[in-house]
Amino acid sequence: MTASKVRAALDRAAAVGAGREGLNILVAVNPRAEDDAALSVVGRSEQELPLSGEPVAVKDNIATLDMPTTCGSRILAGYVSPFEATVVRRLRDAGAVILGKTNMDEFAMGSSTEHSAYGPTRNPVDPSRVPGGSSGGSAAAVAAGIVRMALGSETGGSVRQPASFCGVVGVKPTYGRVSRYGLVAFASSLDQVGVLGRTVDDAALALGVIAGRDPLDATSAERAVPDYRADVRRAATAAAPLAGVVVGRPREYFPVAMHGGVRDRCAVALDALVRLGATVRDVSMPHTDYAIPVYYIVAPAEASSNLARFDGVRYGARVSADALAAMYDATRSQGFGPEVTRRILLGTYVLSAGYYDAYYKRAQEVRALITQDFRRVFADGVHLLFTPTTPTPAFPLGAISDPYEMYLNDIFTATANLAGVPAISIPIGLADGLPVGGQIIAPHFGEGPMLAAAAALERALGASPLTTPPSPAAARS
Amino acid sequence: MTSPGAAPHTTDGDAYEMVVGLEVHVQLKTATKAFCSCSAAYGAPPNTNVCPICLALPGALPVLNAHAVELATRAAIALGCTVHPVSIFARKHYFYPDLPKGYQISQYDQPLATGGSLSIDEQAVRITRVHLEEDAGKSIHDRYPMATAIDLNRAGVPLIEIVSEPDIRSAAAAGQYLRALKRVMEYTGVSDVNMEEGSLRVDANVSARRRGATELGTKTEVKNLNSFSNVERALAGEYIRQCAVLAAGGRVEQQTMLWDAVHGTVRPARSKEASHDYRYFPEPDLPPLIVTAAWAAEVGRGLGELPAVRTARYATQYGLGTGDVAALIDKPRVAEYFEAVTAAHGDAKSAANWVLGEVLAALNASGGEIGDFAIGAPALAGLLDLVRDGTVSHAAAKTVFAEMVRGGEPAAAVAQRLGVTQVGDDAVLNQWIDAVLAENPTEASRYLAGERKLQGPLVGRIMKKSQGRADPTRVNQLLAARTGG
């Protein structure tokens, strides 16, 4: 029975064309998936196994044992990790089966999943459009009905933005809530493993399994993991689930020149929040405008450092040359794509002697102000914030070639990474037939109330407006 | 001072003075590496003490070794530093095949500890800072033709870097500083400080300036100093070079110099080795290192007696001379052995003589450590007791000692078995005297006739007849009595 969930997922992947010639969602399929499904449940009860036999797709920058972990990069072509990420181990311990690895922007640098050595992923809702990124493959895997849940990773919005573009739920947990051990680092102070789910409950289930202190990650928090699904269930059954909840509407996230469809869907969602019992209050987060410049200093700086290890010496691709410096040069020039190269150069520049104070140090100071914006608004009696997830719905493949224009996709999401607070994107309707995502941001470690509000809103707005049919596993619920 | 430091002052000795600051890397004596659980042991087959973390595999993260923090804190307190409640790890970037991550985890603008000092002779050398960092792997260039081999066993082994102020004024003082530093590390159990195994490494910043000047001259950094004597030789050589440049009206160029121990010369490093931009920034994978005052105080209380304090105590408590004290305290285990022998035997001077003489010679010969020495402190005290009460002669005691080293038997038993207990019984002594006089009738009659200068040779023959057991003082007395004098 459990093996059938995996079989159904594989069949669904074939049916929607998840391979390279189709939507290009899965860059590797676990050759042992069906065996794992049979083995995962042996001798264990359903209580022990909240994800019994459940197929889960994993972004290609999260270490797995049975498949390569390439981060969508030529420099890691064929690289198989000898250890698995803590989040993957926790999923498997909970009975989940790792179905395959999902496509992504190379080293998670991008907002469209076009910057992958495997080629672009297409949005299942409209294959002429991007799925968002960098966790575009994971969002698409959920949206296409292949899996109920998938792992992605966030540095500046890389789970929420593709969730928004594909019409699924995406959660970026509090920094430190989930172990980063085995997540290939992009920008260590911003990175966090996130979950994509068909529903808020799916996301809550997956988050509950992977969250919690990990002795292998010194930045993971020593803090008990609440029962997120209990919060979700309460919100789904109460008459006025958000009674007494103050939702802030930060004006900086609702610019005058906003996309009309996004503005309209947000207005509907805000009305729904009021109907659910919440009080909506206009608030100001004055340093929001600095998020993109700050993000594009801090993240490349850390990336330039984290990606130094890909040097052709110990593993991965090596381009031979007759001198050491030439080998580094050739290996890295040919191994990294243009966007990764651009960010390494940018990051190296802002950390170099004479520029550190003007860029990196200054950016960290402004980052502290952005964090302060959140602390202040949450201290002033606001429990949650509601914003659009992205400025626009999904754009066509190849539509954005200017890097800076691409970076602006992160304008509403990067703040949560910079401040370390949790945030979720849920589908709040369609604009011109394309999904629109609404974002709920909570204080540090406020995932429970955040998920509860998201579940209430999800219920109030009706079924997910996906154009794709539900997954075969839907019969379960 | 007749040291290499004094050598360069032949022509410009009065015109210039040497200014030196030292950066010393000390490998901490932890069982495991700084940021992973791999063994930190020296000498394992290449690339066997490695894991995803110290190989910098994608997705691996560092976790700080608490014992490394304790040892670093111990060293900092022993050097009189202020240990900071919050210190920050930083990444120091450079590309090299033996540096797996492309950066070294170190500390930069917020180190573990600052502001200490270390006394040498009458001078206190100020310590600027003590910080924690990890070692790189080893590149082996001379093993395979046309290839460099990399051994990453050492990658991630914990180090402290101890940086001094430019307070050192001669090559000899640099040597003293290093020896004093090494002793502190040994006393506190922070490190094995074995230069052959690279657990103590030295870089020197050296400059020359006109005597009496207060401003520092342009410095060079001398690297690749693999022994204390090489530090002294390299400093002397580099100082002469700088003095010659200055005396000719030139300017010293700020650069990195490499010591070539084979040729005994200092040469400039390739410019690339000197022009790194390390792009330091705070290590985001590790939270700030918090050292509470209470914990630091606890570490301080556990330090035990430091070499400077022990030196003063030995002079007053045991009345030993400066040379003996310095020799005894050099190795903490040897000093402890000496104290145990003295406690059991009572006579510190005699204990010092035996420890510094026979014991160290035996250890040198065997290459062993005092901790594994066959003669425990109580056993040596037992031998010294036999010498003091005249049971064995000083000469025989050395034979007994040698036997004890081999067999580990108690002194009295060895002396019995070898039959070397000293004989003071007049009847037995007179038998030996009679026999020797009978065997040497000519000398005997001349001696008995008053030729006193024959007493020495005759006593010697009597001692030989007794196989060294005769009490020489009593033999002299008895022999003299035969002449009626």
mmCIF file of N, CA, C and O in Angstrom, chain A residues 43-120:
data_model
loop_
_atom_site.group_PDB
_atom_site.id
_atom_site.type_symbol
_atom_site.label_atom_id
_atom_site.label_comp_id
_atom_site.label_asym_id
_atom_site.label_seq_id
_atom_site.Cartn_x
_atom_site.Cartn_y
_atom_site.Cartn_z
ATOM 1 N N GLY A 43 8.268 -2.977 10.705
ATOM 2 C CA GLY A 43 8.364 -3.008 12.159
ATOM 3 C C GLY A 43 8.045 -1.701 12.855
ATOM 4 O O GLY A 43 8.361 -1.525 14.021
ATOM 5 N N ARG A 44 7.455 -0.761 12.151
ATOM 6 C CA ARG A 44 7.185 0.521 12.819
ATOM 7 C C ARG A 44 5.713 0.913 12.645
ATOM 8 O O ARG A 44 5.088 0.634 11.619
ATOM 9 N N SER A 45 5.202 1.551 13.661
ATOM 10 C CA SER A 45 3.791 1.911 13.636
ATOM 11 C C SER A 45 3.588 3.243 12.928
ATOM 12 O O SER A 45 4.531 3.988 12.687
ATOM 13 N N GLU A 46 2.338 3.547 12.619
ATOM 14 C CA GLU A 46 2.006 4.809 11.952
ATOM 15 C C GLU A 46 2.358 6.009 12.831
ATOM 16 O O GLU A 46 2.742 7.056 12.315
ATOM 17 N N GLN A 47 2.228 5.836 14.171
ATOM 18 C CA GLN A 47 2.547 6.942 15.074
ATOM 19 C C GLN A 47 4.023 7.297 14.987
ATOM 20 O O GLN A 47 4.413 8.455 15.035
ATOM 21 N N GLU A 48 4.840 6.262 14.880
ATOM 22 C CA GLU A 48 6.279 6.493 14.764
ATOM 23 C C GLU A 48 6.617 7.094 13.415
ATOM 24 O O GLU A 48 7.660 7.705 13.259
ATOM 25 N N LEU A 49 5.756 6.865 12.450
ATOM 26 C CA LEU A 49 6.073 7.209 11.074
ATOM 27 C C LEU A 49 5.064 8.193 10.501
ATOM 28 O O LEU A 49 4.187 7.809 9.733
ATOM 29 N N PRO A 50 5.209 9.459 10.877
ATOM 30 C CA PRO A 50 4.239 10.442 10.376
ATOM 31 C C PRO A 50 4.269 10.578 8.859
ATOM 32 O O PRO A 50 3.327 11.099 8.279
ATOM 33 N N LEU A 51 5.352 10.101 8.235
ATOM 34 C CA LEU A 51 5.441 10.218 6.767
ATOM 35 C C LEU A 51 5.544 8.838 6.116
ATOM 36 O O LEU A 51 6.189 8.672 5.079
ATOM 37 N N SER A 52 4.899 7.872 6.733
ATOM 38 C CA SER A 52 5.004 6.490 6.271
ATOM 39 C C SER A 52 4.827 6.337 4.756
ATOM 40 O O SER A 52 3.757 6.586 4.216
ATOM 41 N N GLY A 53 5.903 5.937 4.100
ATOM 42 C CA GLY A 53 5.845 5.666 2.659
ATOM 43 C C GLY A 53 5.613 6.885 1.788
ATOM 44 O O GLY A 53 5.382 6.750 0.578
ATOM 45 N N GLU A 54 5.708 8.060 2.373
ATOM 46 C CA GLU A 54 5.392 9.291 1.650
ATOM 47 C C GLU A 54 6.562 9.702 0.744
ATOM 48 O O GLU A 54 7.678 9.916 1.230
ATOM 49 N N PRO A 55 6.325 9.834 -0.548
ATOM 50 C CA PRO A 55 7.410 10.288 -1.415
ATOM 51 C C PRO A 55 7.660 11.799 -1.232
ATOM 52 O O PRO A 55 6.702 12.576 -1.202
ATOM 53 N N VAL A 56 8.901 12.152 -1.089
ATOM 54 C CA VAL A 56 9.280 13.563 -0.911
ATOM 55 C C VAL A 56 10.369 13.887 -1.922
ATOM 56 O O VAL A 56 11.318 13.110 -2.095
ATOM 57 N N ALA A 57 10.229 15.034 -2.590
ATOM 58 C CA ALA A 57 11.270 15.477 -3.521
ATOM 59 C C ALA A 57 12.212 16.433 -2.783
ATOM 60 O O ALA A 57 11.767 17.183 -1.911
ATOM 61 N N VAL A 58 13.490 16.357 -3.113
ATOM 62 C CA VAL A 58 14.504 17.119 -2.387
ATOM 63 C C VAL A 58 15.322 17.947 -3.371
ATOM 64 O O VAL A 58 15.798 17.436 -4.398
ATOM 65 N N LYS A 59 15.484 19.208 -3.040
ATOM 66 C CA LYS A 59 16.266 20.117 -3.883
ATOM 67 C C LYS A 59 17.700 19.591 -4.023
ATOM 68 O O LYS A 59 18.261 19.026 -3.060
ATOM 69 N N ASP A 60 18.280 19.835 -5.172
ATOM 70 C CA ASP A 60 19.568 19.215 -5.502
ATOM 71 C C ASP A 60 20.765 19.823 -4.762
ATOM 72 O O ASP A 60 21.902 19.439 -5.005
ATOM 73 N N ASN A 61 20.511 20.758 -3.837
ATOM 74 C CA ASN A 61 21.621 21.261 -3.012
ATOM 75 C C ASN A 61 21.560 20.697 -1.598
ATOM 76 O O ASN A 61 22.208 21.210 -0.692
ATOM 77 N N ILE A 62 20.768 19.627 -1.408
ATOM 78 C CA ILE A 62 20.657 18.984 -0.101
ATOM 79 C C ILE A 62 21.208 17.569 -0.253
ATOM 80 O O ILE A 62 20.776 16.813 -1.127
ATOM 81 N N ALA A 63 22.170 17.222 0.591
ATOM 82 C CA ALA A 63 22.938 15.987 0.401
ATOM 83 C C ALA A 63 22.075 14.750 0.632
ATOM 84 O O ALA A 63 21.401 14.617 1.657
ATOM 85 N N THR A 64 22.122 13.846 -0.347
ATOM 86 C CA THR A 64 21.441 12.554 -0.269
ATOM 87 C C THR A 64 22.446 11.472 -0.613
ATOM 88 O O THR A 64 23.439 11.738 -1.305
ATOM 89 N N LEU A 65 22.169 10.242 -0.163
ATOM 90 C CA LEU A 65 23.141 9.168 -0.363
ATOM 91 C C LEU A 65 23.003 8.461 -1.712
ATOM 92 O O LEU A 65 23.994 8.052 -2.299
ATOM 93 N N ASP A 66 21.784 8.320 -2.182
ATOM 94 C CA ASP A 66 21.579 7.446 -3.339
ATOM 95 C C ASP A 66 21.603 8.151 -4.682
ATOM 96 O O ASP A 66 21.519 7.507 -5.725
ATOM 97 N N MET A 67 21.676 9.478 -4.631
ATOM 98 C CA MET A 67 21.665 10.245 -5.883
ATOM 99 C C MET A 67 22.714 11.334 -5.803
ATOM 100 O O MET A 67 23.114 11.741 -4.706
ATOM 101 N N PRO A 68 23.145 11.826 -6.954
ATOM 102 C CA PRO A 68 24.105 12.934 -6.920
ATOM 103 C C PRO A 68 23.515 14.172 -6.240
ATOM 104 O O PRO A 68 22.288 14.324 -6.173
ATOM 105 N N THR A 69 24.395 15.002 -5.731
ATOM 106 C CA THR A 69 24.022 16.302 -5.170
ATOM 107 C C THR A 69 24.869 17.317 -5.922
ATOM 108 O O THR A 69 26.062 17.463 -5.658
ATOM 109 N N THR A 70 24.264 17.979 -6.912
ATOM 110 C CA THR A 70 25.084 18.785 -7.825
ATOM 111 C C THR A 70 24.814 20.278 -7.742
ATOM 112 O O THR A 70 25.514 21.065 -8.375
ATOM 113 N N CYS A 71 23.796 20.678 -7.012
ATOM 114 C CA CYS A 71 23.450 22.104 -6.910
ATOM 115 C C CYS A 71 23.196 22.719 -8.289
ATOM 116 O O CYS A 71 23.382 23.920 -8.479
ATOM 117 N N GLY A 72 22.802 21.899 -9.237
ATOM 118 C CA GLY A 72 22.532 22.418 -10.573
ATOM 119 C C GLY A 72 23.762 23.006 -11.245
ATOM 120 O O GLY A 72 23.642 23.890 -12.084
ATOM 121 N N SER A 73 24.938 22.488 -10.861
ATOM 122 C CA SER A 73 26.183 23.081 -11.362
ATOM 123 C C SER A 73 27.048 22.053 -12.076
ATOM 124 O O SER A 73 27.129 20.893 -11.654
ATOM 125 N N ARG A 74 27.706 22.498 -13.115
ATOM 126 C CA ARG A 74 28.664 21.621 -13.802
ATOM 127 C C ARG A 74 29.805 21.236 -12.883
ATOM 128 O O ARG A 74 30.379 20.157 -12.999
ATOM 129 N N ILE A 75 30.142 22.139 -11.949
ATOM 130 C CA ILE A 75 31.336 21.873 -11.133
ATOM 131 C C ILE A 75 31.117 20.684 -10.202
ATOM 132 O O ILE A 75 32.075 20.098 -9.705
ATOM 133 N N LEU A 76 29.844 20.307 -9.963
ATOM 134 C CA LEU A 76 29.560 19.142 -9.129
ATOM 135 C C LEU A 76 28.903 18.019 -9.930
ATOM 136 O O LEU A 76 28.264 17.137 -9.349
ATOM 137 N N ALA A 77 29.090 18.030 -11.233
ATOM 138 C CA ALA A 77 28.473 17.004 -12.075
ATOM 139 C C ALA A 77 28.831 15.618 -11.545
ATOM 140 O O ALA A 77 29.997 15.289 -11.359
ATOM 141 N N GLY A 78 27.811 14.816 -11.253
ATOM 142 C CA GLY A 78 28.034 13.443 -10.824
ATOM 143 C C GLY A 78 28.478 13.274 -9.393
ATOM 144 O O GLY A 78 28.674 12.150 -8.934
ATOM 145 N N TYR A 79 28.618 14.367 -8.649
ATOM 146 C CA TYR A 79 29.108 14.254 -7.267
ATOM 147 C C TYR A 79 28.056 13.602 -6.380
ATOM 148 O O TYR A 79 26.921 14.060 -6.299
ATOM 149 N N VAL A 80 28.442 12.513 -5.704
ATOM 150 C CA VAL A 80 27.547 11.839 -4.760
ATOM 151 C C VAL A 80 28.109 12.025 -3.358
ATOM 152 O O VAL A 80 29.266 11.700 -3.092
ATOM 153 N N SER A 81 27.310 12.563 -2.478
ATOM 154 C CA SER A 81 27.759 12.832 -1.109
ATOM 155 C C SER A 81 27.911 11.524 -0.335
ATOM 156 O O SER A 81 27.054 10.647 -0.425
ATOM 157 N N PRO A 82 28.979 11.389 0.461
ATOM 158 C CA PRO A 82 29.112 10.191 1.303
ATOM 159 C C PRO A 82 28.279 10.290 2.590
ATOM 160 O O PRO A 82 28.259 9.360 3.371
ATOM 161 N N PHE A 83 27.633 11.414 2.796
ATOM 162 C CA PHE A 83 26.772 11.533 3.982
ATOM 163 C C PHE A 83 25.484 12.202 3.542
ATOM 164 O O PHE A 83 25.426 12.845 2.496
ATOM 165 N N GLU A 84 24.422 12.062 4.359
ATOM 166 C CA GLU A 84 23.174 12.716 3.988
ATOM 167 C C GLU A 84 22.869 13.860 4.952
ATOM 168 O O GLU A 84 23.315 13.862 6.098
ATOM 169 N N ALA A 85 22.128 14.815 4.455
ATOM 170 C CA ALA A 85 21.755 15.966 5.269
ATOM 171 C C ALA A 85 20.893 15.517 6.439
ATOM 172 O O ALA A 85 20.157 14.528 6.351
ATOM 173 N N THR A 86 20.999 16.259 7.539
ATOM 174 C CA THR A 86 20.178 15.949 8.709
ATOM 175 C C THR A 86 18.692 15.961 8.355
ATOM 176 O O THR A 86 17.931 15.095 8.796
ATOM 177 N N VAL A 87 18.275 16.924 7.525
ATOM 178 C CA VAL A 87 16.844 16.978 7.174
ATOM 179 C C VAL A 87 16.417 15.743 6.386
ATOM 180 O O VAL A 87 15.300 15.244 6.566
ATOM 181 N N VAL A 88 17.292 15.228 5.560
ATOM 182 C CA VAL A 88 16.966 14.036 4.780
ATOM 183 C C VAL A 88 16.877 12.816 5.700
ATOM 184 O O VAL A 88 15.960 12.002 5.604
ATOM 185 N N ARG A 89 17.837 12.743 6.613
ATOM 186 C CA ARG A 89 17.804 11.623 7.556
ATOM 187 C C ARG A 89 16.514 11.674 8.388
ATOM 188 O O ARG A 89 15.863 10.647 8.627
ATOM 189 N N ARG A 90 16.130 12.881 8.815
ATOM 190 C CA ARG A 90 14.913 12.995 9.630
ATOM 191 C C ARG A 90 13.664 12.613 8.820
ATOM 192 O O ARG A 90 12.749 11.983 9.352
ATOM 193 N N LEU A 91 13.642 12.990 7.568
ATOM 194 C CA LEU A 91 12.518 12.590 6.715
ATOM 195 C C LEU A 91 12.455 11.072 6.619
ATOM 196 O O LEU A 91 11.390 10.464 6.776
ATOM 197 N N ARG A 92 13.609 10.465 6.365
ATOM 198 C CA ARG A 92 13.612 8.997 6.195
ATOM 199 C C ARG A 92 13.289 8.298 7.500
ATOM 200 O O ARG A 92 12.583 7.288 7.524
ATOM 201 N N ASP A 93 13.776 8.852 8.609
ATOM 202 C CA ASP A 93 13.433 8.278 9.915
ATOM 203 C C ASP A 93 11.928 8.353 10.170
ATOM 204 O O ASP A 93 11.381 7.551 10.938
ATOM 205 N N ALA A 94 11.280 9.337 9.563
ATOM 206 C CA ALA A 94 9.830 9.487 9.746
ATOM 207 C C ALA A 94 9.053 8.644 8.740
ATOM 208 O O ALA A 94 7.830 8.733 8.673
ATOM 209 N N GLY A 95 9.760 7.847 7.951
ATOM 210 C CA GLY A 95 9.100 6.953 7.018
ATOM 211 C C GLY A 95 9.036 7.455 5.591
ATOM 212 O O GLY A 95 8.557 6.749 4.701
ATOM 213 N N ALA A 96 9.517 8.662 5.343
ATOM 214 C CA ALA A 96 9.442 9.218 3.996
ATOM 215 C C ALA A 96 10.412 8.507 3.056
ATOM 216 O O ALA A 96 11.411 7.938 3.481
ATOM 217 N N VAL A 97 10.102 8.565 1.785
ATOM 218 C CA VAL A 97 10.972 8.009 0.745
ATOM 219 C C VAL A 97 11.447 9.184 -0.119
ATOM 220 O O VAL A 97 10.626 9.977 -0.588
ATOM 221 N N ILE A 98 12.747 9.292 -0.287
ATOM 222 C CA ILE A 98 13.263 10.372 -1.124
ATOM 223 C C ILE A 98 13.051 9.959 -2.578
ATOM 224 O O ILE A 98 13.687 9.025 -3.067
ATOM 225 N N LEU A 99 12.153 10.656 -3.236
ATOM 226 C CA LEU A 99 11.762 10.253 -4.593
ATOM 227 C C LEU A 99 12.812 10.660 -5.623
ATOM 228 O O LEU A 99 13.109 9.903 -6.552
ATOM 229 N N GLY A 100 13.334 11.862 -5.464
ATOM 230 C CA GLY A 100 14.306 12.335 -6.448
ATOM 231 C C GLY A 100 14.821 13.698 -6.071
ATOM 232 O O GLY A 100 14.434 14.261 -5.031
ATOM 233 N N LYS A 101 15.704 14.210 -6.922
ATOM 234 C CA LYS A 101 16.310 15.528 -6.678
ATOM 235 C C LYS A 101 15.725 16.516 -7.687
ATOM 236 O O LYS A 101 15.541 16.191 -8.867
ATOM 237 N N THR A 102 15.472 17.715 -7.197
ATOM 238 C CA THR A 102 14.788 18.691 -8.038
ATOM 239 C C THR A 102 15.737 19.758 -8.575
ATOM 240 O O THR A 102 16.725 20.120 -7.933
ATOM 241 N N ASN A 103 15.366 20.241 -9.737
ATOM 242 C CA ASN A 103 16.183 21.244 -10.426
ATOM 243 C C ASN A 103 16.161 22.562 -9.656
ATOM 244 O O ASN A 103 15.242 22.850 -8.876
ATOM 245 N N MET A 104 17.161 23.369 -9.906
ATOM 246 C CA MET A 104 17.328 24.612 -9.144
ATOM 247 C C MET A 104 18.249 25.555 -9.902
ATOM 248 O O MET A 104 19.003 25.132 -10.772
ATOM 249 N N ASP A 105 18.176 26.827 -9.556
ATOM 250 C CA ASP A 105 19.198 27.736 -10.056
ATOM 251 C C ASP A 105 20.527 27.322 -9.445
ATOM 252 O O ASP A 105 20.609 26.952 -8.260
ATOM 253 N N GLU A 106 21.588 27.378 -10.245
ATOM 254 C CA GLU A 106 22.904 26.914 -9.818
ATOM 255 C C GLU A 106 23.283 27.508 -8.462
ATOM 256 O O GLU A 106 23.253 28.734 -8.273
ATOM 257 N N PHE A 107 23.606 26.623 -7.519
ATOM 258 C CA PHE A 107 23.964 27.013 -6.154
ATOM 259 C C PHE A 107 22.916 27.928 -5.521
ATOM 260 O O PHE A 107 23.226 28.747 -4.664
ATOM 261 N N ALA A 108 21.669 27.783 -5.969
ATOM 262 C CA ALA A 108 20.525 28.515 -5.401
ATOM 263 C C ALA A 108 20.571 30.005 -5.707
ATOM 264 O O ALA A 108 19.948 30.806 -5.028
ATOM 265 N N MET A 109 21.341 30.360 -6.744
ATOM 266 C CA MET A 109 21.472 31.771 -7.087
ATOM 267 C C MET A 109 20.593 32.092 -8.289
ATOM 268 O O MET A 109 20.983 31.908 -9.441
ATOM 269 N N GLY A 110 19.382 32.562 -7.993
ATOM 270 C CA GLY A 110 18.475 32.911 -9.066
ATOM 271 C C GLY A 110 17.056 32.887 -8.568
ATOM 272 O O GLY A 110 16.771 32.378 -7.476
ATOM 273 N N SER A 111 16.156 33.432 -9.396
ATOM 274 C CA SER A 111 14.754 33.524 -9.002
ATOM 275 C C SER A 111 13.853 32.950 -10.087
ATOM 276 O O SER A 111 12.692 33.310 -10.188
ATOM 277 N N SER A 112 14.409 32.057 -10.915
ATOM 278 C CA SER A 112 13.605 31.562 -12.024
ATOM 279 C C SER A 112 13.894 30.109 -12.399
ATOM 280 O O SER A 112 13.216 29.552 -13.244
ATOM 281 N N THR A 113 14.903 29.496 -11.792
ATOM 282 C CA THR A 113 15.342 28.148 -12.170
ATOM 283 C C THR A 113 15.700 28.077 -13.665
ATOM 284 O O THR A 113 15.562 27.043 -14.306
ATOM 285 N N GLU A 114 16.140 29.197 -14.182
ATOM 286 C CA GLU A 114 16.684 29.194 -15.546
ATOM 287 C C GLU A 114 18.203 29.007 -15.533
ATOM 288 O O GLU A 114 18.792 28.629 -16.534
ATOM 289 N N HIS A 115 18.826 29.332 -14.378
ATOM 290 C CA HIS A 115 20.291 29.268 -14.292
ATOM 291 C C HIS A 115 20.739 27.927 -13.757
ATOM 292 O O HIS A 115 21.327 27.837 -12.686
ATOM 293 N N SER A 116 20.409 26.848 -14.467
ATOM 294 C CA SER A 116 20.811 25.512 -14.032
ATOM 295 C C SER A 116 21.602 24.849 -15.141
ATOM 296 O O SER A 116 21.294 25.023 -16.325
ATOM 297 N N ALA A 117 22.601 24.062 -14.745
ATOM 298 C CA ALA A 117 23.357 23.305 -15.736
ATOM 299 C C ALA A 117 22.464 22.306 -16.464
ATOM 300 O O ALA A 117 22.798 21.837 -17.542
ATOM 301 N N TYR A 118 21.322 21.964 -15.850
ATOM 302 C CA TYR A 118 20.391 21.014 -16.468
ATOM 303 C C TYR A 118 19.381 21.703 -17.381
ATOM 304 O O TYR A 118 18.462 21.065 -17.885
ATOM 305 N N GLY A 119 19.498 23.015 -17.513
ATOM 306 C CA GLY A 119 18.499 23.748 -18.293
ATOM 307 C C GLY A 119 17.347 24.165 -17.406
ATOM 308 O O GLY A 119 17.239 23.718 -16.251
ATOM 309 N N PRO A 120 16.438 25.009 -17.925
ATOM 310 C CA PRO A 120 15.379 25.587 -17.093
ATOM 311 C C PRO A 120 14.269 24.593 -16.761
ATOM 312 O O PRO A 120 13.993 23.674 -17.526
#
